[in-house]
Amino acid sequence: MSTSSKHAPDDQDLGAAGSQLSTAPSQDEPPILPGIGVIGWARWFWRQLTSMRVALLLLLLLSLGAIPGSLIPQSGADISKVEDFRKAHKTLSPLYDKLGLFHVYSSVWFSAIYILLFVSLVGCIIPRAWQFVGQLRGRPPGAPKRLNRLPAYTTWRTTAAPEEVRDAALTLLKKRRFRSHLVGDAVAAEKGYVREFGNLVFHVALIVMLIAFASGQMYKSDGTKLVVEGDGFANSILQYDDFKSGSLFSTDDLVPFSFDLKNFKASYQTSGPSKGTPVTFSADIDYSEGAYGKSKRTTVKVNQPLRIDDAKVYLVSHGYAPVVTVRDAKGAVVYHDAVPLLPLDANVTSQGVVKVMDGYKNAKGVGEQLGISAFFLPTYGGGSSVLSTFPALENPVLNLTPYHGDLGVDSGIPQSVYQLDKSHMKEFKDSKGAQFRDNLKPGQTMRLPDGAGSVTFEKDVKEWAGFEIVQEPGSGWALGGALAAIFGLAASLFIQRRRVWVRAVPGPDGVTVVEMAGLGRSESAKVPEELGDLADILYDQAPGAPDPDEDDQSAASPVPAEGAEKR
């Protein structure tokens, strides 16, 4: 059995046998010049837009366009960082405004790239999908006249009848999952349709991802809420500390649920170079779905959110909320609550404000407002230390600096609950005329000067947890599209579409001549190897006959096509 391997022949030499191995447009065709008039230019533009190279270019531009959105503060994510950037870069900011770099994902140029890529993919997929369906409904083309011109080829002579060889070949190819049928004096077979199917799946998956990301941005919502142990949260826009959403989001889209924070637990490394490093953070909550849902207990951990329909509740931060009691000059309680303080470092050194807005009267009976600057150390190191030495509550100390006057909350201008506006506040003075302040341990009380009242640091120190509630309606579709794109791309890269033909005809001396040839979409060792494997099996069923010029020699054993491994 002789073998050969040649370069891929031109489709003109093979006819239909070498065509339609792919649904991709031919790259060898001469460019079609636009016709005269608007219609001609429209056709030319459409062909360019739906070409693979333009789709890849648009995908590259989309990736490059997303880079500024990662490096430059975005107004849709954090408006305060944008304002800080404007103050720090007064020359660049006007240019960035004109280019839309502070809102990249909603800018005109990014949207244009996004839409063009979407149209390009749709225009590329529809004709290819239609052509692929036509190929599935059809049959592999018949064998070319000269099989020896194909890249992988082998031949031998056998005493078996041509019909027996073709029947054996048809059975063998079907057993190997080739789509096979008899065309004239040859068996035509084809395999590897999954390659083109994977290619189409990859492109469809890209469209699904584009739609999912777009809908996710338009209908998404993202808010944060600080909850102290014992308090709760209901998923209403009025309950959020900070909230942002997509352009098409409506408050009616909020998933109805509520939860109460029962207990927060944290543990830390107690020794070694990683001392103070968090080991576990967990929040025990009772939650209910809907207005009348049954209460359920669960634990939310870092990277293990609570999922309720399209909403995810993430645990993102934590801190301490010392319980503070404030009494006026007559001893009446005017304030009693846990005061959440914001961490300043890894050891949870925290800072915040106690604001007494109503009910307080000084020693003269005059109504005032109190503002108390609070500085909390979970583990006080002693001496003049102003920073906590460990994040856990081992030696807590609360430093308080009181002020009296007008907090400015009645002006109508919103202000942070964690900051103190001192513009209309006065300091309390100690006996030496210095600003009054004091360090308190749990259970201790600070007496305000001149009998103005007292502030007690209660023994109960609560903890708070920061939650981020995210709704992204298209996240599931985006994940499904990403997985489908990976599998589709893998199929299109690692599966080769190929054809095999087996011709069996009587020779001049009446002995059957068997020819086998294979053709792939591109040159690959897989086609010769597979052809050699098939030839070995078929040779066993139709063994070789002696060559008429070598009657004194017995038939040689079959030699696989070039590139195949001998079994």
Coordinates of C-alpha atoms in Angstrom, one line a residue:
M1 CA 0.0 0.0 0.0
S2 CA 1.7 3.2 -1.1
T3 CA 1.3 6.5 0.8
S4 CA 1.8 10.2 0.1
S5 CA 1.3 13.6 1.8
K6 CA 1.0 16.8 -0.2
H7 CA 0.1 20.4 0.4
A8 CA -3.6 21.3 0.5
P9 CA -4.8 21.5 -3.1
D10 CA -6.9 24.4 -4.5
D11 CA -10.7 24.1 -4.2
Q12 CA -10.9 24.4 -8.0
D13 CA -9.1 21.1 -8.3
L14 CA -11.3 19.3 -5.8
G15 CA -14.7 20.8 -6.7
A16 CA -17.4 20.4 -4.0
A17 CA -15.2 18.0 -2.0
G18 CA -13.0 20.8 -0.7
S19 CA -15.7 23.4 -0.2
Q20 CA -17.9 24.1 2.8
L21 CA -15.5 22.9 5.4
S22 CA -16.3 26.1 7.2
T23 CA -19.1 28.6 7.2
A24 CA -16.5 31.5 7.4
P25 CA -16.5 33.8 4.3
S26 CA -13.8 33.0 1.9
Q27 CA -10.7 35.2 2.3
D28 CA -9.4 34.5 -1.1
E29 CA -12.3 36.1 -3.0
P30 CA -11.4 39.5 -4.6
P31 CA -12.9 42.4 -2.7
I32 CA -16.3 43.5 -3.9
L33 CA -16.1 47.2 -4.8
P34 CA -19.1 49.3 -3.8
G35 CA -21.6 50.0 -6.4
I36 CA -22.7 53.5 -7.3
G37 CA -25.1 55.1 -5.0
V38 CA -26.2 54.8 -1.4
I39 CA -27.2 51.1 -1.7
G40 CA -23.7 50.1 -2.9
W41 CA -22.0 52.0 -0.1
A42 CA -24.4 50.5 2.4
R43 CA -23.6 46.9 1.2
W44 CA -19.9 47.6 1.3
F45 CA -20.2 49.0 4.9
W46 CA -22.3 46.0 6.0
R47 CA -19.8 43.6 4.6
Q48 CA -16.9 45.3 6.4
L49 CA -18.9 45.6 9.7
T50 CA -19.8 41.9 9.7
S51 CA -16.3 40.7 8.8
M52 CA -14.3 38.7 11.4
R53 CA -11.4 41.2 11.4
V54 CA -13.7 44.1 12.2
A55 CA -15.4 42.2 15.0
L56 CA -12.0 41.4 16.5
L57 CA -10.9 45.0 16.2
L58 CA -14.1 46.2 17.9
L59 CA -13.6 43.6 20.7
L60 CA -10.0 45.0 21.2
L61 CA -11.3 48.5 21.2
L62 CA -13.9 47.6 23.8
S63 CA -11.2 46.1 26.0
L64 CA -9.0 49.1 25.6
G65 CA -11.9 51.4 26.3
A66 CA -12.6 49.7 29.6
I67 CA -9.1 50.5 30.9
P68 CA -9.8 54.2 31.8
G69 CA -12.9 53.0 33.7
S70 CA -10.6 50.9 36.0
L71 CA -7.9 53.6 36.4
I72 CA -9.9 56.8 36.7
P73 CA -12.6 57.4 39.4
Q74 CA -16.1 57.0 38.0
S75 CA -19.0 59.2 38.9
G76 CA -21.4 56.2 39.0
A77 CA -19.2 54.4 41.5
D78 CA -17.9 57.1 43.9
I79 CA -18.6 60.7 43.2
S80 CA -16.4 61.8 46.2
K81 CA -13.3 60.3 44.6
V82 CA -14.2 62.1 41.3
E83 CA -14.4 65.4 43.2
D84 CA -11.0 64.7 44.9
F85 CA -9.5 63.9 41.5
R86 CA -10.8 67.2 40.1
K87 CA -9.2 69.2 42.9
A88 CA -5.9 67.4 42.5
H89 CA -5.8 67.5 38.7
K90 CA -7.3 70.8 37.6
T91 CA -5.6 70.7 34.2
L92 CA -6.6 67.1 33.2
S93 CA -10.1 67.3 34.6
P94 CA -11.6 69.5 31.9
L95 CA -10.1 67.2 29.2
Y96 CA -11.4 64.1 31.0
D97 CA -14.9 65.7 31.1
K98 CA -14.9 66.3 27.4
L99 CA -13.8 62.7 26.7
G100 CA -16.3 61.3 29.2
L101 CA -13.6 59.5 31.1
F102 CA -15.4 60.1 34.5
H103 CA -18.3 58.0 33.2
V104 CA -16.7 55.7 30.7
Y105 CA -19.3 53.0 30.5
S106 CA -22.2 55.4 29.8
S107 CA -20.1 57.6 27.4
V108 CA -21.1 58.0 23.8
W109 CA -17.9 56.5 22.3
F110 CA -18.0 53.5 24.6
S111 CA -21.7 52.9 23.8
A112 CA -20.9 53.2 20.1
I113 CA -18.2 50.6 20.2
Y114 CA -20.5 48.3 22.3
I115 CA -23.4 48.7 19.8
L116 CA -21.2 48.2 16.7
L117 CA -19.7 45.1 18.2
F118 CA -23.2 43.7 18.9
V119 CA -24.4 44.4 15.4
S120 CA -21.2 43.0 13.9
L121 CA -21.6 39.7 15.8
V122 CA -25.3 39.4 14.9
G123 CA -24.6 40.1 11.3
C124 CA -21.8 37.5 11.3
I125 CA -23.7 34.8 13.1
I126 CA -27.0 34.8 11.2
P127 CA -25.7 33.9 7.7
R128 CA -23.2 31.4 9.1
A129 CA -25.8 29.7 11.3
W130 CA -28.1 29.4 8.3
Q131 CA -25.3 28.0 6.2
F132 CA -24.4 25.5 8.9
V133 CA -28.0 24.3 9.2
G134 CA -27.9 23.7 5.4
Q135 CA -24.7 21.7 5.8
L136 CA -26.3 19.5 8.5
R137 CA -29.3 18.8 6.3
G138 CA -27.1 17.9 3.4
R139 CA -24.6 15.0 2.8
P140 CA -20.9 14.9 2.4
P141 CA -19.9 15.6 -1.2
G142 CA -18.7 12.9 -3.5
A143 CA -15.1 11.9 -4.0
P144 CA -12.9 14.0 -6.4
K145 CA -11.7 12.3 -9.6
R146 CA -8.1 12.2 -8.4
L147 CA -7.8 11.3 -4.8
N148 CA -4.0 11.2 -4.9
R149 CA -4.0 15.1 -5.0
L150 CA -5.4 15.2 -1.4
P151 CA -3.0 15.9 1.5
A152 CA -3.4 12.4 3.0
Y153 CA -3.7 9.5 0.6
T154 CA -3.1 5.7 0.5
T155 CA -3.9 2.9 -1.9
W156 CA -3.6 -0.9 -2.3
R157 CA -4.9 -3.8 -4.4
T158 CA -7.1 -6.5 -3.0
T159 CA -8.9 -9.6 -4.1
A160 CA -12.1 -8.5 -2.4
A161 CA -14.9 -7.3 -4.6
P162 CA -15.5 -3.5 -4.9
E163 CA -18.9 -3.8 -3.3
E164 CA -17.5 -5.7 -0.3
V165 CA -14.8 -3.0 0.2
R166 CA -17.3 -0.2 0.0
D167 CA -19.8 -1.9 2.4
A168 CA -16.9 -2.6 4.9
A169 CA -15.7 1.0 4.6
L170 CA -19.3 2.4 5.1
T171 CA -19.7 0.3 8.2
L172 CA -16.3 1.2 9.6
L173 CA -16.8 5.0 9.1
K174 CA -20.3 5.0 10.6
K175 CA -18.9 3.1 13.6
R176 CA -16.3 5.9 14.0
R177 CA -19.2 8.4 14.0
F178 CA -18.6 9.8 10.5
R179 CA -21.6 10.9 8.5
S180 CA -21.2 8.5 5.6
H181 CA -23.0 7.5 2.5
L182 CA -22.3 5.9 -0.9
V183 CA -21.8 8.2 -3.9
G184 CA -21.1 6.3 -7.1
D185 CA -18.0 4.1 -6.7
A186 CA -16.8 5.7 -3.5
V187 CA -17.9 6.2 0.2
A188 CA -17.9 9.8 1.3
A189 CA -17.7 10.6 5.0
E190 CA -17.4 13.7 7.1
K191 CA -16.7 14.4 10.8
G192 CA -16.0 17.3 13.1
Y193 CA -19.2 19.4 12.8
V194 CA -18.8 20.2 16.5
R195 CA -16.0 22.5 15.5
E196 CA -18.3 24.9 13.5
F197 CA -21.0 24.4 16.1
G198 CA -18.5 25.5 18.8
N199 CA -17.6 28.5 16.7
L200 CA -21.2 29.5 16.5
V201 CA -21.7 28.9 20.2
F202 CA -18.7 31.1 21.0
H203 CA -20.2 34.0 19.0
V204 CA -23.7 33.6 20.4
A205 CA -22.2 33.4 23.9
L206 CA -20.5 36.8 23.2
I207 CA -23.8 38.3 22.3
V208 CA -25.4 36.8 25.4
M209 CA -22.6 38.3 27.5
L210 CA -23.0 41.7 25.9
I211 CA -26.8 41.7 26.5
A212 CA -26.3 40.5 30.1
F213 CA -23.7 43.1 30.9
A214 CA -25.8 45.9 29.3
S215 CA -28.9 44.9 31.2
G216 CA -26.9 44.4 34.4
Q217 CA -25.6 47.9 34.2
M218 CA -29.0 49.4 33.4
Y219 CA -31.1 47.5 36.0
K220 CA -28.5 46.9 38.7
S221 CA -28.5 48.4 42.2
D222 CA -25.8 48.5 44.8
G223 CA -26.1 49.8 48.3
T224 CA -24.4 49.6 51.7
K225 CA -25.8 49.5 55.2
L226 CA -24.1 49.5 58.6
V227 CA -26.1 47.4 61.1
V228 CA -25.3 47.3 64.8
E229 CA -25.9 44.1 66.8
G230 CA -29.6 43.9 67.7
D231 CA -30.7 46.2 64.9
G232 CA -32.1 45.2 61.5
F233 CA -32.5 46.2 57.9
A234 CA -35.4 46.2 55.4
N235 CA -34.6 46.3 51.7
S236 CA -36.0 49.8 51.1
I237 CA -34.1 52.6 49.4
L238 CA -34.7 54.8 52.5
Q239 CA -32.8 52.3 54.7
Y240 CA -29.5 52.5 52.8
D241 CA -26.5 54.5 53.9
D242 CA -25.3 54.7 50.3
F243 CA -27.1 53.6 47.2
K244 CA -26.5 53.7 43.4
S245 CA -28.3 52.1 40.6
G246 CA -28.5 51.8 36.8
S247 CA -30.4 54.2 34.5
L248 CA -33.5 51.9 34.1
F249 CA -33.6 50.8 37.7
S250 CA -36.9 51.4 39.6
T251 CA -37.4 51.1 43.4
D252 CA -40.1 48.5 42.6
D253 CA -37.2 46.2 41.4
L254 CA -35.9 45.9 44.9
V255 CA -36.2 42.3 46.1
P256 CA -38.4 42.4 49.2
F257 CA -36.6 41.0 52.3
S258 CA -35.4 42.0 55.7
F259 CA -32.9 40.8 58.3
D260 CA -31.8 41.4 61.9
L261 CA -28.1 41.2 63.0
K262 CA -28.1 38.9 66.0
N263 CA -24.4 38.5 66.6
F264 CA -21.1 39.3 65.0
K265 CA -18.0 37.2 65.6
A266 CA -14.4 37.8 64.6
S267 CA -11.2 36.0 65.5
Y268 CA -7.6 37.1 64.9
Q269 CA -4.1 35.7 64.9
T270 CA -2.8 36.1 68.5
S271 CA 1.0 35.6 67.9
G272 CA 3.7 35.4 65.3
P273 CA 4.4 37.8 62.4
S274 CA 0.7 37.8 61.4
K275 CA -0.5 38.8 64.8
G276 CA -3.8 40.8 64.5
T277 CA -4.6 39.3 61.0
P278 CA -8.3 38.4 60.7
V279 CA -9.0 34.7 60.8
T280 CA -12.8 34.6 60.6
F281 CA -15.6 37.1 60.2
S282 CA -19.2 35.9 60.5
A283 CA -22.5 37.6 61.1
D284 CA -25.5 35.6 62.5
I285 CA -28.7 37.0 61.1
D286 CA -32.4 36.2 61.1
Y287 CA -33.9 37.0 57.7
S288 CA -37.3 36.7 56.0
E289 CA -38.3 36.9 52.3
G290 CA -41.2 39.1 51.4
A291 CA -43.5 41.1 53.7
Y292 CA -44.8 38.0 55.6
G293 CA -42.0 35.5 55.1
K294 CA -41.1 33.0 57.8
S295 CA -37.9 34.0 59.7
K296 CA -34.8 31.9 59.0
R297 CA -31.4 31.8 60.7
T298 CA -28.2 31.9 58.7
T299 CA -24.6 33.0 58.9
V300 CA -23.1 35.4 56.4
K301 CA -19.3 35.2 55.9
V302 CA -16.8 37.0 53.8
N303 CA -17.2 35.8 50.2
Q304 CA -20.2 33.7 51.3
P305 CA -23.2 36.0 50.7
L306 CA -26.8 35.5 51.5
R307 CA -28.7 35.0 48.2
I308 CA -32.4 36.0 48.0
D309 CA -33.7 35.9 44.4
D310 CA -31.5 38.3 42.4
A311 CA -30.2 40.0 45.5
K312 CA -26.9 39.1 47.3
V313 CA -26.0 40.3 50.8
Y314 CA -22.3 40.5 51.3
L315 CA -20.4 41.0 54.6
V316 CA -17.9 43.7 53.7
S317 CA -16.7 45.5 56.9
H318 CA -17.0 45.5 60.7
G319 CA -16.2 47.7 63.7
Y320 CA -17.3 48.6 67.2
A321 CA -20.2 50.5 68.6
P322 CA -19.7 51.5 72.3
V323 CA -22.9 52.1 74.2
V324 CA -22.9 55.7 75.5
T325 CA -25.3 57.3 78.0
V326 CA -25.5 61.1 78.3
R327 CA -27.3 62.9 81.1
D328 CA -28.0 66.6 81.5
A329 CA -27.3 68.8 84.4
K330 CA -30.3 67.5 86.3
G331 CA -29.3 63.8 85.7
A332 CA -32.0 63.1 83.2
V333 CA -31.0 60.7 80.4
V334 CA -31.0 62.6 77.1
Y335 CA -29.1 60.0 75.0
H336 CA -28.6 56.2 75.3
D337 CA -27.5 54.3 72.3
A338 CA -24.7 52.3 70.7
V339 CA -22.5 54.6 68.7
P340 CA -20.9 53.0 65.6
L341 CA -17.3 54.2 65.1
L342 CA -15.4 53.9 61.8
P343 CA -12.1 52.0 61.8
L344 CA -8.9 53.9 61.0
D345 CA -6.4 51.1 60.8
A346 CA -6.0 47.3 60.8
N347 CA -6.1 47.2 64.6
V348 CA -9.6 48.8 64.5
T349 CA -8.6 52.1 66.1
S350 CA -11.9 53.9 65.5
Q351 CA -13.3 57.4 65.4
G352 CA -16.8 58.8 65.4
V353 CA -19.2 61.4 66.9
V354 CA -22.0 61.3 69.5
K355 CA -24.6 63.9 68.7
V356 CA -27.2 64.9 71.3
M357 CA -29.7 67.0 69.3
D358 CA -32.8 67.2 71.5
G359 CA -33.6 67.3 75.2
Y360 CA -30.3 68.5 76.7
K361 CA -30.2 71.5 79.0
N362 CA -27.1 72.9 80.6
A363 CA -26.6 73.9 84.3
K364 CA -28.5 77.2 83.6
G365 CA -31.5 75.3 82.2
V366 CA -30.7 76.6 78.7
G367 CA -31.4 74.1 75.8
E368 CA -28.3 73.3 73.8
Q369 CA -27.0 70.6 71.6
L370 CA -24.0 68.4 72.4
G371 CA -21.4 67.0 70.1
I372 CA -18.8 64.6 71.5
S373 CA -15.8 63.5 69.4
A374 CA -15.1 59.9 70.2
F375 CA -11.9 58.0 69.7
F376 CA -11.9 54.3 70.5
L377 CA -9.1 51.8 71.1
P378 CA -10.1 48.1 71.4
T379 CA -6.8 47.3 73.0
Y380 CA -5.1 50.2 74.8
G381 CA -1.4 49.9 75.0
G382 CA -1.0 52.2 78.0
G383 CA 1.0 55.4 78.4
S384 CA 0.6 58.0 75.6
S385 CA -0.5 55.4 73.1
V386 CA -3.1 56.8 70.7
L387 CA -3.5 53.6 68.5
S388 CA -4.9 50.2 69.3
T389 CA -2.3 47.4 69.6
F390 CA -4.8 44.6 68.7
P391 CA -8.1 44.5 67.0
A392 CA -10.0 42.4 69.6
L393 CA -11.6 43.8 72.8
E394 CA -8.8 43.1 75.3
N395 CA -8.4 46.5 77.0
P396 CA -10.9 48.9 75.5
V397 CA -10.6 52.6 76.1
L398 CA -12.9 55.4 74.8
N399 CA -11.5 58.9 74.5
L400 CA -14.2 61.6 74.6
T401 CA -13.9 65.3 73.7
P402 CA -17.2 67.2 74.3
Y403 CA -18.5 70.4 72.7
H404 CA -21.7 72.4 73.2
G405 CA -23.7 74.8 71.1
D406 CA -25.4 74.3 67.7
L407 CA -24.6 71.2 65.6
G408 CA -26.0 72.8 62.5
V409 CA -28.4 69.9 61.8
D410 CA -31.4 72.3 61.7
S411 CA -30.0 74.3 58.7
G412 CA -31.3 71.7 56.3
I413 CA -27.9 71.0 54.9
P414 CA -27.1 67.2 55.1
Q415 CA -24.1 66.2 57.2
S416 CA -22.3 63.0 58.0
V417 CA -23.2 61.3 61.2
Y418 CA -19.5 60.4 61.6
Q419 CA -18.2 64.0 61.4
L420 CA -18.7 67.0 63.8
D421 CA -19.3 70.5 62.5
K422 CA -17.5 72.7 65.1
S423 CA -18.2 76.1 63.4
H424 CA -21.0 76.8 65.9
M425 CA -19.8 74.7 68.8
K426 CA -17.7 75.7 71.9
E427 CA -15.2 73.6 73.8
F428 CA -15.7 72.5 77.4
K429 CA -12.8 73.9 79.5
D430 CA -11.2 72.1 82.5
S431 CA -10.1 73.8 85.7
K432 CA -6.8 74.9 84.1
G433 CA -8.5 76.4 81.0
A434 CA -7.5 73.7 78.6
Q435 CA -9.8 71.8 76.4
F436 CA -11.7 69.1 78.4
R437 CA -11.3 65.5 77.4
D438 CA -11.1 62.2 79.2
N439 CA -10.3 58.5 78.7
L440 CA -13.0 56.1 79.9
K441 CA -13.0 52.4 80.4
P442 CA -16.2 50.3 80.3
G443 CA -18.5 51.3 83.2
Q444 CA -16.7 54.7 83.9
T445 CA -18.4 58.1 83.8
M446 CA -17.0 61.5 82.6
R447 CA -18.4 64.6 84.5
L448 CA -18.8 67.6 82.3
P449 CA -17.4 70.9 83.8
D450 CA -19.6 73.3 85.8
G451 CA -22.2 70.6 86.4
A452 CA -23.2 70.5 82.7
G453 CA -24.0 66.8 82.9
S454 CA -22.2 63.5 82.5
V455 CA -21.2 60.9 79.8
T456 CA -21.0 57.2 80.7
F457 CA -19.2 54.5 78.7
E458 CA -21.4 51.5 79.5
K459 CA -19.9 48.1 80.0
D460 CA -21.7 46.8 76.9
V461 CA -19.6 47.3 73.7
K462 CA -21.5 46.1 70.7
E463 CA -20.1 45.3 67.3
W464 CA -21.4 46.4 63.9
A465 CA -21.3 44.8 60.5
G466 CA -21.2 46.5 57.1
F467 CA -23.3 44.9 54.4
E468 CA -23.4 45.4 50.7
I469 CA -26.6 44.5 49.0
V470 CA -26.2 44.0 45.2
Q471 CA -28.8 43.2 42.6
E472 CA -27.5 42.3 39.1
P473 CA -30.3 40.7 37.1
G474 CA -28.0 39.6 34.2
S475 CA -25.2 38.0 36.3
G476 CA -26.5 34.5 35.7
W477 CA -26.8 35.0 32.0
A478 CA -23.3 36.5 31.9
L479 CA -21.8 33.5 33.8
G480 CA -23.6 31.1 31.5
G481 CA -22.4 33.0 28.4
A482 CA -18.8 33.0 29.7
L483 CA -18.9 29.3 30.3
A484 CA -20.5 28.6 26.9
A485 CA -17.9 30.9 25.2
I486 CA -15.0 28.9 26.8
F487 CA -16.4 25.5 25.7
G488 CA -17.3 26.8 22.3
L489 CA -13.8 28.3 21.8
A490 CA -12.2 25.1 23.0
A491 CA -14.3 23.1 20.5
S492 CA -13.4 25.4 17.6
L493 CA -9.7 25.2 18.4
F494 CA -9.2 21.5 19.2
I495 CA -11.7 19.8 17.0
Q496 CA -10.9 19.5 13.3
R497 CA -13.5 19.2 10.6
R498 CA -12.3 16.6 8.1
R499 CA -13.5 14.4 5.2
V500 CA -12.6 10.9 4.2
W501 CA -13.3 9.1 0.9
V502 CA -12.9 5.4 0.1
R503 CA -13.0 4.4 -3.6
A504 CA -13.0 0.8 -4.7
V505 CA -13.0 0.0 -8.4
P506 CA -11.8 -2.9 -10.6
G507 CA -8.3 -2.5 -12.0
P508 CA -7.2 -3.2 -15.6
D509 CA -6.4 -6.8 -14.6
G510 CA -9.7 -7.3 -12.7
V511 CA -8.2 -6.9 -9.2
T512 CA -9.9 -4.3 -7.0
V513 CA -8.0 -1.1 -6.4
V514 CA -8.7 0.6 -3.2
E515 CA -8.0 4.4 -2.7
M516 CA -8.4 6.2 0.6
A517 CA -7.9 10.0 1.0
G518 CA -8.5 12.6 3.7
L519 CA -8.9 16.3 3.7
G520 CA -9.1 18.7 6.7
R521 CA -9.8 22.4 7.0
S522 CA -6.1 23.0 7.6
E523 CA -3.0 21.0 7.4
S524 CA -2.7 18.8 10.5
A525 CA -1.1 15.6 11.6
K526 CA -4.5 14.4 12.8
V527 CA -5.9 13.7 9.3
P528 CA -3.0 11.4 8.1
E529 CA -3.0 9.6 11.5
E530 CA -6.7 9.0 11.4
L531 CA -6.6 7.9 7.8
G532 CA -3.7 5.5 8.5
D533 CA -5.7 4.0 11.4
L534 CA -8.8 3.6 9.2
A535 CA -6.7 2.1 6.4
D536 CA -5.2 -0.5 8.8
I537 CA -8.6 -1.7 9.9
L538 CA -10.0 -1.8 6.4
Y539 CA -6.9 -3.6 5.1
D540 CA -7.6 -6.4 7.6
Q541 CA -11.0 -6.9 6.0
A542 CA -9.8 -6.4 2.4
P543 CA -6.2 -7.8 2.4
G544 CA -3.7 -6.8 -0.3
A545 CA -3.2 -8.7 -3.5
P546 CA 0.2 -9.3 -5.2
D547 CA 1.3 -6.6 -7.6
P548 CA 1.2 -7.9 -11.2
D549 CA 4.8 -6.9 -11.8
E550 CA 5.9 -8.8 -8.7
D551 CA 4.1 -12.1 -8.9
D552 CA 7.0 -13.8 -7.0
Q553 CA 6.5 -11.6 -4.0
S554 CA 3.7 -11.8 -1.4
A555 CA 1.5 -8.8 -0.6
A556 CA 3.2 -6.5 1.8
S557 CA 1.5 -5.4 5.0
P558 CA -0.2 -2.0 4.8
V559 CA 1.8 1.1 5.5
P560 CA -0.2 4.0 7.1
A561 CA -0.6 7.3 5.5
E562 CA 2.3 9.7 6.2
G563 CA 2.2 11.2 9.7
A564 CA 0.3 8.3 11.2
E565 CA 1.6 6.1 13.9
K566 CA 1.9 2.4 13.1
R567 CA -0.2 0.3 15.4

